[in-house]
Amino acid sequence: MNNFLANEQEEIIEEFVQETQDMIEQLEPTIIELGQSCRPVNCWKITECGNLPCPRYEKQYDFPCWLHCGYIESVNMSCPATSSKQGCIECDVFQLTNGNNATINAIFRLFHSMKGSAGFLDMKNISSVAHSAENLLDLIRSGSIKMDSSHVDILCDACDFSKAALEYLVDNMDDVGMLDSAADVSEKLKVAIVDAKRRLSDSREIALAGGEAKPDSPQDVSATSLEEPDNVTEEEPFTITTEMVEQFVAETEELLLSFEQGLLKWLNDLDNTDVVAELFRNIHSFKGDCGFFGFECIEKLTHDMETTLDAVKADVNIDKHKTAKVLLEFCDVLKSAVSNVADGGDGDINNLHLYLDVLESLLPKGWLDGQGNNEEKVPVRLGDILVEQGVVAPEDIEAALEEQRKPIGQILIDKGVVTEPQISKALRKQDDIRPKPEMKPKSVAPKSVKKVAKQQDIRVSLNKLDSLINLIGELVIAENVVVNNPDLTGLELENFNKASQQMDKIIRDLQEVSMVIRMVPVAGLFRRMIRLVHDLSSKAGKKVDFKLIGEETEVDKTVIEIITDPLVHLIRNSLDHGLEQPDERIATGKTATGHVTLTASHEEGEVWIIIEDDGRGLNREKIIEKAITKGLINGDGVGMSDKEIFALVFHAGFSTAEKITDVSGRGVGMDVVNQNLQKINGRIEIQSKAGHGTKVTLRIPLTLAII
């Protein structure tokens, strides 16, 4: 591989890694939220069913109602709450048991996109794990198995594998070394499927026999008994947020610009295979994005454009110049479709079949058959039908195609080759024999949003932003030097003073704008904590209700990087030291589920990040006892305030934990938290009441200008 191709491959992989990491950041919290939303329910309670003869009425079964009396793989379709498979899936009982449709479909789509991108780059191990995760999710969302907490852990394992594989990919430019890890995770996912089906079979027998539900006990599943899950079923619609559409519009406009520039470059050098390869990748990425969002018209057109470029890559007999010109014209069609999406539409393309016909006419005869289409070819293009009917000669069609800017039928009428009735007759036949597109449920856009404003985004290196901010800082200093120059003392300079005041205002505005550029929401950082809380609570056997407030609050990007580790440590402390075990909480009059809240807000010109729990709180006496032992205070500490006492925990090596765990207890964390906050001129405050909980507040400067 020459240096050019090597550099190109490296750029593609870097882009794939960044996109996949972004996917995983969305995946982990969404998976955990899905698991938290699922719980066992009784269908007759949720639906307020009055069907007394129902075999489930006032009984509890592990076997789900949609498989028992519903319309999903059921032989006893007697549920009065619904009348179809889709009705079962949309039923509250299904969504409380197996998870919200929109959420599970979003997770499925993310794994599907990861699989597709990895497969395109021949990263077989990443692709295989994503495929196995897809299979599990598809069975859950179709109702073939029940969702349980173990599925959340296994899907999180798939995310962990993907993160490790991406790190390996960056260092080695392939994922070959992740083969064993991929096999382990894929096997876990397959075992989960087999185990879920086995438990479903056991509970089915109990339900059909009319017996009471029995506690389920896990059984070992032999790897030799594993079978591939059933074929996936048609996907259900999922909700697309406004932010997702905005990102789609921004990314596809960027891809189209690159594609257009590539076509112009190709027109000047038709034998340049590197340009063709780049064009193919761009249109492939574009098609994938459209497929993810369910914009079918755009996806169909880009698919055929991709097929045409694939033929060019294969060096078949094709008119490259004509192909490049057609694709360049179709860029405008795609731009219009993307604009339609930005305006709140579905990306519809008028007369799509005409564009598809033009692309097919570019390909050599038999090319599509060679690509795997072995069905008997039926002429569905208008031109073919007219030739078949003997109305026009093939040469007339070719001449019309050369100048195609409007429907071919109109061109032929203008040329006087055919009459309008003949065209109408041919069009009716075309409608009859053209394969009808399979109707897929369209993605559900937010009802409250009728139009999506176009975002004009560009990617800028953080180093460039830092240079800009530094130069603005220098400008502020230079302005002060000029305005306060001693040579101006005693001079009457009215115009100069007015101009300097205006300049000062502009510079201050410029400084403020430069600070805002670096501001990012804390949502990304906060949502990473969802996985941390899930893992720690599972390991400790504690029940935790974790809430995020103020995710839209913005801070400087550097601040995010500096407070990440302190935030992780404080949350670990809340779960390990703060929250009690469920039985201990119940004994003290609390609920079995502990509560941890992570909040961000703007207060007093600062950003406050608050970690609050309702656990056992700090023990003042224990802290004093430990401080005396370490020689940190003189006397008995009785006269010290709570603020002074709690500040002692920031000393290195200070811990009141009775035992050291793999989570905390060594006293090496709180001092690091304090040091990191001091780096950005931040402060940390602790409020606590024994038996009621602890509140830790990080007070952080709003921007680097303050720092």
XYZ file of C-alpha atoms in Angstrom:
707
model
C 0.000 0.000 0.000
C 1.498 3.377 -0.994
C 1.756 6.282 1.452
C -1.283 8.038 0.001
C -3.544 5.024 0.483
C -2.114 4.383 3.945
C -2.850 7.954 5.021
C -6.313 7.753 3.498
C -7.047 4.497 5.342
C -5.854 6.041 8.586
C -8.182 9.015 8.146
C -11.137 6.718 7.463
C -10.399 4.665 10.579
C -10.008 7.779 12.727
C -13.393 9.006 11.527
C -14.940 5.583 12.213
C -13.454 5.513 15.726
C -14.801 8.982 16.531
C -18.282 8.183 15.202
C -18.424 4.853 17.033
C -17.258 6.398 20.303
C -20.067 8.933 19.957
C -22.516 6.043 19.396
C -21.304 4.243 22.522
C -21.684 7.432 24.578
C -25.343 7.413 23.564
C -25.708 3.653 23.961
C -24.613 3.069 27.545
C -26.982 5.433 29.366
C -29.841 4.509 27.035
C -29.353 0.780 27.711
C -29.368 1.357 31.459
C -32.439 3.588 31.252
C -34.176 0.845 29.287
C -33.404 -1.699 31.999
C -34.618 0.671 34.715
C -37.923 1.194 32.894
C -38.719 -2.552 32.801
C -40.542 -4.300 35.629
C -42.919 -7.266 36.027
C -46.588 -6.253 35.905
C -49.964 -7.969 35.886
C -51.778 -7.312 32.617
C -55.225 -7.381 34.212
C -54.214 -4.600 36.627
C -52.530 -2.353 34.065
C -55.365 -2.613 31.524
C -58.099 -2.689 34.200
C -59.341 -5.801 32.474
C -62.798 -7.075 33.330
C -62.504 -10.286 31.335
C -63.217 -12.719 34.169
C -62.956 -15.891 32.026
C -59.397 -14.922 31.041
C -56.931 -17.599 32.273
C -54.642 -14.820 33.578
C -57.240 -12.882 35.549
C -56.042 -12.246 39.138
C -53.124 -14.659 38.618
C -49.400 -14.041 38.391
C -47.353 -15.622 35.643
C -43.781 -15.193 34.458
C -45.058 -16.077 30.987
C -45.904 -12.775 29.219
C -49.509 -12.092 28.335
C -48.789 -11.249 24.684
C -47.580 -14.828 24.143
C -50.308 -16.329 26.298
C -53.525 -14.589 25.283
C -52.255 -11.863 22.998
C -51.426 -11.683 19.313
C -47.682 -12.439 19.210
C -46.977 -16.118 18.539
C -50.087 -16.997 20.563
C -52.678 -19.693 19.911
C -55.217 -18.178 22.335
C -55.881 -14.724 20.881
C -58.484 -13.593 23.400
C -57.048 -10.384 24.913
C -59.760 -7.673 24.901
C -57.207 -4.861 25.292
C -55.878 -5.201 21.747
C -56.566 -6.961 18.472
C -53.225 -7.222 16.644
C -49.519 -7.884 17.023
C -48.786 -4.170 16.682
C -51.402 -3.468 19.327
C -49.632 -5.869 21.707
C -46.276 -4.154 21.141
C -47.791 -0.713 21.741
C -49.662 -1.909 24.850
C -48.588 -0.460 28.223
C -48.088 -3.989 29.553
C -45.541 -4.803 26.838
C -43.688 -1.510 27.246
C -43.520 -1.789 31.027
C -42.219 -5.358 30.743
C -39.921 -5.200 27.707
C -39.187 -1.500 27.557
C -40.316 1.581 25.714
C -40.550 1.024 21.944
C -38.738 4.234 21.039
C -35.861 3.513 23.416
C -35.245 -0.088 22.408
C -35.472 0.766 18.717
C -32.971 3.582 19.178
C -30.547 1.133 20.834
C -31.111 -1.378 18.044
C -30.420 1.285 15.415
C -27.175 2.331 17.094
C -25.846 -1.241 17.204
C -27.027 -1.679 13.605
C -25.145 1.433 12.488
C -22.036 0.287 14.357
C -22.240 -3.105 12.664
C -22.655 -1.571 9.228
C -19.743 0.842 9.591
C -17.462 -1.851 11.028
C -18.439 -4.283 8.283
C -17.669 -1.704 5.609
C -14.125 -1.359 7.030
C -13.807 -5.153 7.420
C -13.591 -4.907 11.232
C -15.131 -8.330 11.655
C -14.836 -8.622 15.433
C -16.570 -5.317 16.172
C -19.194 -6.157 13.563
C -19.849 -9.646 14.973
C -20.431 -8.379 18.527
C -22.767 -5.647 17.275
C -24.636 -8.282 15.238
C -25.065 -10.528 18.293
C -26.349 -7.552 20.306
C -28.780 -6.791 17.467
C -30.150 -10.336 17.651
C -30.839 -10.089 21.384
C -32.481 -6.675 21.019
C -34.618 -7.807 18.112
C -36.052 -10.715 20.101
C -36.828 -8.370 22.996
C -38.496 -5.697 20.899
C -40.534 -8.245 18.944
C -41.754 -9.841 22.187
C -40.181 -13.239 21.481
C -38.380 -13.108 24.855
C -38.723 -11.090 28.056
C -36.319 -8.325 29.033
C -34.464 -8.783 32.318
C -31.631 -7.107 34.202
C -29.009 -9.581 32.958
C -29.605 -8.335 29.418
C -28.606 -4.818 30.491
C -25.305 -6.112 31.899
C -24.547 -8.123 28.767
C -25.317 -5.206 26.448
C -23.057 -3.018 28.587
C -20.359 -5.698 28.187
C -20.790 -5.305 24.427
C -20.195 -1.564 24.832
C -17.079 -2.233 26.926
C -15.751 -4.581 24.267
C -16.400 -1.986 21.572
C -14.487 0.674 23.516
C -11.526 -1.672 24.013
C -11.637 -2.698 20.336
C -11.582 0.952 19.253
C -8.487 1.594 21.361
C -6.839 -1.463 19.789
C -7.910 -0.253 16.342
C -6.267 3.146 16.827
C -2.941 1.487 17.712
C -3.009 -1.361 15.168
C -5.291 -0.197 12.321
C -7.331 -3.433 12.581
C -9.274 -5.414 15.199
C -7.687 -8.820 14.596
C -6.243 -8.983 18.111
C -9.731 -8.680 19.624
C -10.859 -12.057 18.255
C -10.947 -13.891 21.600
C -12.686 -11.036 23.415
C -15.249 -10.772 20.612
C -15.921 -14.499 20.813
C -16.466 -14.267 24.588
C -18.927 -11.373 24.364
C -20.769 -12.889 21.382
C -21.131 -16.163 23.277
C -22.543 -14.326 26.309
C -25.119 -12.683 24.082
C -26.051 -15.993 22.463
C -26.253 -17.715 25.863
C -28.558 -14.925 27.047
C -30.874 -15.609 24.109
C -30.935 -19.370 24.679
C -31.427 -18.930 28.431
C -34.283 -16.463 27.912
C -35.989 -18.873 25.513
C -35.536 -21.735 27.966
C -37.068 -19.728 30.823
C -39.901 -18.678 28.532
C -40.568 -22.311 27.653
C -40.664 -23.294 31.339
C -43.039 -20.482 32.249
C -45.227 -21.312 29.225
C -45.826 -24.828 30.520
C -46.803 -23.492 33.951
C -49.164 -20.891 32.487
C -50.879 -23.291 30.078
C -51.320 -25.779 32.921
C -52.990 -23.055 34.993
C -50.450 -23.297 37.804
C -48.963 -20.427 39.789
C -45.727 -18.827 38.662
C -42.582 -20.294 40.196
C -39.373 -18.426 40.967
C -37.023 -18.820 38.054
C -33.605 -20.338 38.673
C -30.854 -19.870 36.131
C -29.485 -22.950 34.466
C -26.185 -23.509 32.753
C -26.463 -23.273 29.030
C -24.034 -25.354 27.062
C -22.250 -23.554 24.298
C -22.967 -26.540 22.086
C -26.699 -25.912 22.382
C -26.460 -22.436 20.975
C -28.439 -21.657 17.880
C -28.685 -18.511 15.838
C -31.820 -16.535 16.728
C -34.743 -16.451 14.357
C -34.615 -14.062 11.455
C -35.127 -10.499 12.513
C -38.540 -8.994 12.008
C -39.487 -5.659 10.546
C -38.365 -2.718 12.638
C -40.868 -0.647 14.572
C -40.875 3.146 14.280
C -38.805 5.109 16.766
C -38.800 8.759 17.712
C -36.284 11.052 16.054
C -35.406 14.090 18.133
C -34.901 17.571 16.761
C -31.234 17.444 17.734
C -30.746 14.227 15.757
C -32.291 15.771 12.642
C -30.143 18.895 13.015
C -27.041 16.728 13.221
C -28.185 14.705 10.204
C -28.688 17.851 8.124
C -25.293 19.265 9.112
C -23.416 16.020 8.404
C -25.150 15.229 5.114
C -24.606 18.749 3.797
C -20.914 18.304 4.555
C -20.877 14.911 2.800
C -22.685 16.336 -0.231
C -20.206 19.184 -0.503
C -17.322 16.714 -0.411
C -19.104 14.471 -2.934
C -19.729 17.392 -5.289
C -16.113 18.544 -5.133
C -14.978 14.978 -5.757
C -17.164 14.737 -8.878
C -15.684 17.952 -10.261
C -12.225 16.571 -9.626
C -13.191 13.293 -11.314
C -14.484 15.125 -14.393
C -10.977 16.555 -14.863
C -9.305 13.176 -14.370
C -11.641 10.331 -15.316
C -9.004 7.646 -14.761
C -8.341 8.642 -11.149
C -9.408 5.557 -9.169
C -8.623 7.185 -5.823
C -11.225 9.882 -6.460
C -13.812 7.241 -7.411
C -13.065 5.313 -4.208
C -13.557 8.493 -2.165
C -16.831 9.237 -3.984
C -18.045 5.716 -3.240
C -17.253 6.081 0.471
C -19.007 9.448 0.682
C -22.202 8.235 -0.957
C -22.088 5.036 1.132
C -21.910 7.087 4.339
C -24.688 9.341 3.065
C -26.882 6.325 2.308
C -26.225 4.853 5.754
C -27.286 8.069 7.495
C -30.496 8.215 5.437
C -31.250 4.567 6.175
C -30.788 5.162 9.910
C -33.382 7.951 9.870
C -35.769 6.150 7.538
C -35.649 8.705 4.691
C -36.535 6.124 2.067
C -36.515 8.240 -1.104
C -33.049 9.615 -0.421
C -31.819 6.160 0.575
C -33.096 4.606 -2.681
C -31.478 7.252 -4.868
C -28.140 7.105 -3.039
C -28.225 3.304 -3.168
C -28.460 3.386 -6.971
C -25.788 6.099 -7.141
C -23.586 3.840 -5.035
C -24.311 0.919 -7.395
C -23.302 3.072 -10.362
C -20.006 4.028 -8.711
C -19.433 0.393 -7.835
C -19.650 -0.399 -11.552
C -17.102 2.340 -12.266
C -14.788 0.882 -9.609
C -15.147 -2.539 -11.241
C -13.894 -0.936 -14.496
C -16.810 -2.193 -16.586
C -17.768 -0.660 -19.904
C -19.423 2.559 -18.727
C -19.357 6.148 -19.969
C -17.466 7.804 -17.115
C -17.914 11.365 -18.343
C -21.660 10.979 -18.696
C -21.861 9.197 -15.340
C -19.989 11.999 -13.582
C -22.272 14.646 -15.117
C -25.424 12.741 -14.126
C -24.200 12.237 -10.559
C -23.314 15.933 -10.360
C -26.866 16.854 -11.376
C -28.250 14.407 -8.829
C -26.274 16.218 -6.134
C -28.745 19.066 -6.546
C -31.615 16.597 -6.146
C -30.110 15.330 -2.888
C -29.530 18.874 -1.652
C -33.209 19.660 -2.212
C -34.213 16.496 -0.362
C -31.985 17.382 2.609
C -33.458 20.890 2.626
C -36.885 19.265 2.749
C -35.778 17.315 5.830
C -34.470 20.509 7.430
C -37.889 22.097 6.829
C -39.595 19.259 8.688
C -40.325 16.987 5.711
C -39.538 13.333 5.005
C -36.989 13.969 2.259
C -39.439 13.032 -0.503
C -38.140 13.205 -4.106
C -40.653 13.892 -6.865
C -40.417 11.553 -9.872
C -37.887 9.386 -8.059
C -38.428 6.545 -10.513
C -37.201 8.746 -13.363
C -33.901 9.381 -11.608
C -33.537 5.665 -10.892
C -34.211 4.913 -14.566
C -31.472 7.327 -15.636
C -28.970 5.656 -13.320
C -29.919 2.207 -14.561
C -29.474 3.362 -18.154
C -25.855 4.214 -17.370
C -25.055 0.634 -16.354
C -24.073 -2.016 -18.884
C -26.745 -4.581 -19.659
C -26.653 -7.525 -17.299
C -24.747 -5.608 -14.607
C -27.587 -5.755 -12.101
C -28.108 -9.440 -12.886
C -24.435 -10.008 -12.167
C -24.899 -8.273 -8.821
C -27.266 -10.985 -7.677
C -30.566 -10.154 -9.331
C -31.472 -13.433 -11.014
C -35.153 -12.760 -11.441
C -36.565 -12.508 -14.938
C -36.141 -8.970 -16.175
C -39.454 -7.192 -16.720
C -39.251 -3.852 -18.532
C -40.557 -1.173 -16.171
C -38.823 1.859 -17.667
C -41.061 3.947 -19.867
C -38.551 3.921 -22.703
C -38.291 0.118 -22.675
C -42.066 -0.220 -22.743
C -42.370 2.145 -25.733
C -39.662 0.225 -27.602
C -41.343 -3.081 -26.727
C -44.675 -1.778 -28.061
C -42.973 -0.726 -31.295
C -43.968 2.918 -30.809
C -40.386 4.293 -30.939
C -36.955 3.072 -31.970
C -34.134 2.522 -29.438
C -32.203 5.355 -31.109
C -34.995 7.810 -30.238
C -34.780 6.791 -26.590
C -30.996 7.215 -26.566
C -31.313 10.672 -28.119
C -33.925 11.658 -25.530
C -31.781 10.427 -22.668
C -28.893 12.587 -23.872
C -30.892 15.724 -23.195
C -32.992 14.481 -20.274
C -33.950 17.389 -18.085
C -37.653 16.535 -17.880
C -39.688 13.308 -18.105
C -38.706 11.223 -21.115
C -42.320 11.010 -22.250
C -42.546 14.786 -22.581
C -39.272 14.885 -24.544
C -40.569 12.302 -27.036
C -43.865 14.234 -27.448
C -41.927 17.452 -28.074
C -39.866 15.657 -30.713
C -43.069 14.493 -32.412
C -41.993 10.854 -32.100
C -45.062 9.792 -30.089
C -48.479 11.178 -29.236
C -49.789 12.089 -25.792
C -52.362 9.199 -25.727
C -49.577 6.722 -26.502
C -47.539 8.064 -23.559
C -50.584 7.896 -21.249
C -51.191 4.270 -22.222
C -47.541 3.381 -21.605
C -47.573 5.156 -18.227
C -50.627 3.143 -17.133
C -48.837 -0.072 -18.048
C -45.731 1.117 -16.225
C -47.730 1.693 -13.041
C -49.255 -1.788 -13.340
C -45.988 -3.682 -13.739
C -43.635 -1.561 -11.644
C -42.878 -3.385 -8.348
C -44.690 -1.667 -5.550
C -42.281 -0.474 -2.828
C -42.563 -2.278 0.480
C -44.315 -0.029 2.915
C -42.251 0.606 5.982
C -43.495 2.538 8.986
C -42.060 5.990 8.847
C -39.953 7.345 11.652
C -41.914 9.448 14.068
C -40.614 12.993 14.206
C -41.309 15.183 17.245
C -44.884 16.452 17.001
C -44.024 19.761 18.597
C -41.419 20.576 15.950
C -42.705 21.509 12.516
C -39.492 22.885 11.112
C -35.862 22.159 11.867
C -33.602 25.152 11.536
C -30.487 24.481 9.525
C -27.305 24.493 11.570
C -24.249 25.950 9.924
C -21.479 24.081 11.716
C -17.788 23.766 11.050
C -15.145 21.686 12.800
C -12.307 23.667 14.302
C -9.206 22.343 16.049
C -9.154 23.072 19.781
C -5.583 24.373 19.348
C -6.874 27.035 16.976
C -9.476 28.110 19.520
C -6.800 28.297 22.201
C -4.657 30.470 19.909
C -7.638 32.730 19.239
C -8.351 33.152 22.949
C -4.691 33.871 23.689
C -4.564 36.512 20.948
C -7.725 38.136 22.297
C -6.088 38.198 25.726
C -3.087 39.927 24.204
C -5.448 42.361 22.490
C -7.052 43.255 25.837
C -3.620 43.978 27.318
C -2.547 45.993 24.264
C -5.730 48.051 24.468
C -5.040 48.925 28.110
C -1.466 49.902 27.241
C -2.675 52.246 24.487
C -5.570 53.813 26.385
C -3.566 54.318 29.575
C -0.357 55.438 27.864
C 1.338 58.139 30.018
C 2.095 60.161 26.867
C -1.640 60.949 26.696
C -1.772 62.441 30.203
C -3.066 66.024 30.247
C -4.162 66.036 26.624
C -7.708 66.942 25.597
C -8.584 64.021 23.324
C -12.366 63.887 23.140
C -12.526 61.979 19.848
C -9.824 59.601 21.000
C -11.711 58.835 24.217
C -14.919 58.118 22.294
C -13.083 55.832 19.887
C -11.278 54.023 22.710
C -14.568 53.419 24.535
C -16.087 51.918 21.373
C -12.975 49.783 20.858
C -13.160 48.603 24.481
C -16.787 47.521 23.997
C -15.960 45.599 20.820
C -12.975 43.875 22.434
C -15.064 42.864 25.463
C -17.758 41.449 23.162
C -15.095 39.597 21.193
C -13.657 38.174 24.404
C -17.095 37.019 25.549
C -17.845 35.338 22.197
C -14.489 33.544 22.244
C -15.279 32.157 25.682
C -18.710 30.941 24.569
C -17.152 29.029 21.651
C -15.427 26.704 24.109
C -18.541 26.092 26.189
C -20.083 22.605 26.038
C -23.079 21.113 27.893
C -22.354 18.873 30.882
C -24.827 16.314 29.484
C -22.087 14.122 28.002
C -20.180 13.993 31.295
C -23.320 13.484 33.390
C -24.661 10.647 31.262
C -21.362 8.771 31.599
C -22.122 8.566 35.305
C -25.258 6.489 34.620
C -23.092 3.490 33.726
C -20.877 4.065 36.770
C -23.881 4.099 39.123
C -25.336 1.000 37.473
C -22.114 -1.004 37.829
C -21.411 0.073 41.412
C -24.968 -0.495 42.629
C -25.060 -3.952 41.012
C -21.742 -4.911 42.600
C -22.748 -3.614 46.047
C -26.272 -5.048 45.933
C -27.819 -1.628 46.504
C -30.918 -0.151 44.903
C -30.300 3.338 43.555
C -32.521 5.951 41.932
C -30.064 8.175 40.067
C -31.349 11.501 38.740
C -29.695 14.065 36.481
C -30.748 17.716 36.604
C -29.484 20.614 34.498
C -27.752 18.589 31.767
C -28.038 21.570 29.407
C -25.767 23.703 31.660
C -22.622 24.720 29.776
C -19.042 24.990 31.043
C -15.664 25.373 29.398
C -14.390 22.217 27.700
C -11.204 22.280 29.787
C -13.302 22.405 32.953
C -15.130 19.242 31.833
C -11.802 17.448 31.433
C -10.556 18.539 34.861
C -13.690 17.722 36.880
C -14.331 14.282 35.347
C -12.153 12.361 37.811
C -13.391 14.301 40.883
C -16.975 13.654 39.861
C -16.326 9.934 39.443
C -14.731 9.749 42.898
C -17.538 11.668 44.616
C -20.213 9.436 43.099
C -18.254 6.327 44.074
C -18.117 7.669 47.638
C -21.868 8.334 47.654
C -22.648 4.786 46.598
C -20.005 3.015 48.679
C -19.912 5.069 51.892
C -23.101 7.100 51.720
C -25.966 4.828 50.723
C -26.871 1.999 53.058
C -27.814 -1.551 52.139
C -31.586 -1.979 51.527
C -32.216 -3.820 54.827
C -30.313 -1.156 56.782
C -32.320 1.603 55.129
C -35.620 -0.116 55.881
C -34.560 -0.584 59.521
C -33.994 3.194 59.833
C -37.365 4.057 58.295
C -36.137 4.838 54.792
C -37.159 3.303 51.496
C -35.078 0.361 50.278
C -34.042 2.407 47.251
C -31.436 5.068 47.846
C -31.433 8.366 45.966
C -28.468 10.090 44.355
C -28.941 13.337 42.450
C -26.405 15.021 40.180
C -27.258 18.654 39.453
C -25.646 21.433 37.422
C -26.719 25.086 37.456
C -25.452 28.645 37.062
C -25.286 30.395 40.427
C -23.604 33.669 41.408
C -21.439 33.822 38.261
C -20.272 30.241 38.756
C -21.295 26.761 37.725
C -22.407 24.675 40.674
C -22.274 20.911 40.354
C -23.986 19.204 43.264
C -23.823 15.529 44.247
C -26.485 14.772 46.833
C -27.541 11.492 48.442
C -29.965 10.433 51.185
C -27.569 7.983 52.801
C -26.060 7.747 56.256
C -24.216 11.084 56.058
C -20.789 11.963 57.496
C -20.042 10.868 61.056
C -18.651 13.937 62.843
C -17.312 11.940 65.784
C -15.472 9.444 63.583
C -13.855 12.249 61.585
C -12.647 13.980 64.772
C -11.334 10.690 66.168
C -9.414 9.971 62.956
C -8.082 13.547 62.775
C -6.765 13.356 66.350
C -5.067 10.031 65.556
C -3.355 11.596 62.516
C -2.405 14.748 64.438
C -4.474 17.049 62.274
C -6.186 18.870 65.171
C -5.269 19.841 68.693
C -7.595 19.103 71.572
C -10.884 17.232 71.307
C -12.332 19.217 68.374
C -15.596 19.896 70.198
C -15.530 23.595 69.396
C -14.966 23.112 65.670
C -17.778 23.868 63.220
C -19.176 21.256 60.845
C -17.519 23.065 57.926
C -14.103 22.798 59.596
C -14.639 19.167 60.541
C -15.808 18.111 57.078
C -12.856 19.934 55.455
C -10.526 17.452 57.188
C -11.531 14.708 54.735
C -9.513 16.517 52.046
C -6.203 15.631 53.701
C -4.198 12.959 51.882
C -4.713 9.464 53.289
C -7.722 10.499 55.393
C -10.510 7.903 55.547
C -13.020 6.796 58.167
C -13.973 3.632 56.288
C -13.977 0.556 58.498
C -12.862 -1.642 55.608
C -11.138 -1.096 52.295
C -13.053 -2.121 49.204
C -12.130 -2.182 45.531
C -14.239 0.974 45.200
C -12.950 3.233 47.989
C -11.651 3.401 51.532
C -7.914 4.059 51.125
C -8.157 7.828 51.609
C -6.473 8.701 48.345
C -9.387 10.366 46.563
C -10.754 13.451 48.298
C -7.391 15.228 48.344
C -7.125 14.678 44.582
C -10.651 16.052 44.169
C -9.629 19.194 46.041
C -6.388 19.582 44.085
C -8.184 19.325 40.735
C -10.698 21.972 41.786
C -7.893 24.297 42.862
C -6.342 24.041 39.377
C -9.328 25.931 37.985
C -9.797 28.214 41.014
C -12.778 26.149 42.049
C -14.053 25.373 45.551
C -15.701 22.396 47.163
C -18.223 22.553 49.994
C -19.712 19.721 52.046
C -22.992 19.732 53.946
C -24.056 16.611 55.797
C -26.383 15.422 58.498
C -25.907 12.035 60.119
C -28.630 9.624 59.055
C -30.024 11.960 56.402
C -27.389 12.229 53.703
C -24.617 14.352 52.241
C -24.490 17.214 49.770
C -21.207 18.041 48.004
C -21.080 21.250 45.948
C -18.378 21.953 43.379
C -18.223 25.703 42.691
C -16.480 26.223 39.376
C -15.618 29.406 37.413
C -17.869 29.819 34.419
C -15.151 30.245 31.769
C -11.397 30.239 31.272
C -11.520 34.036 31.298
C -12.333 33.871 35.003
C -9.777 31.108 35.581
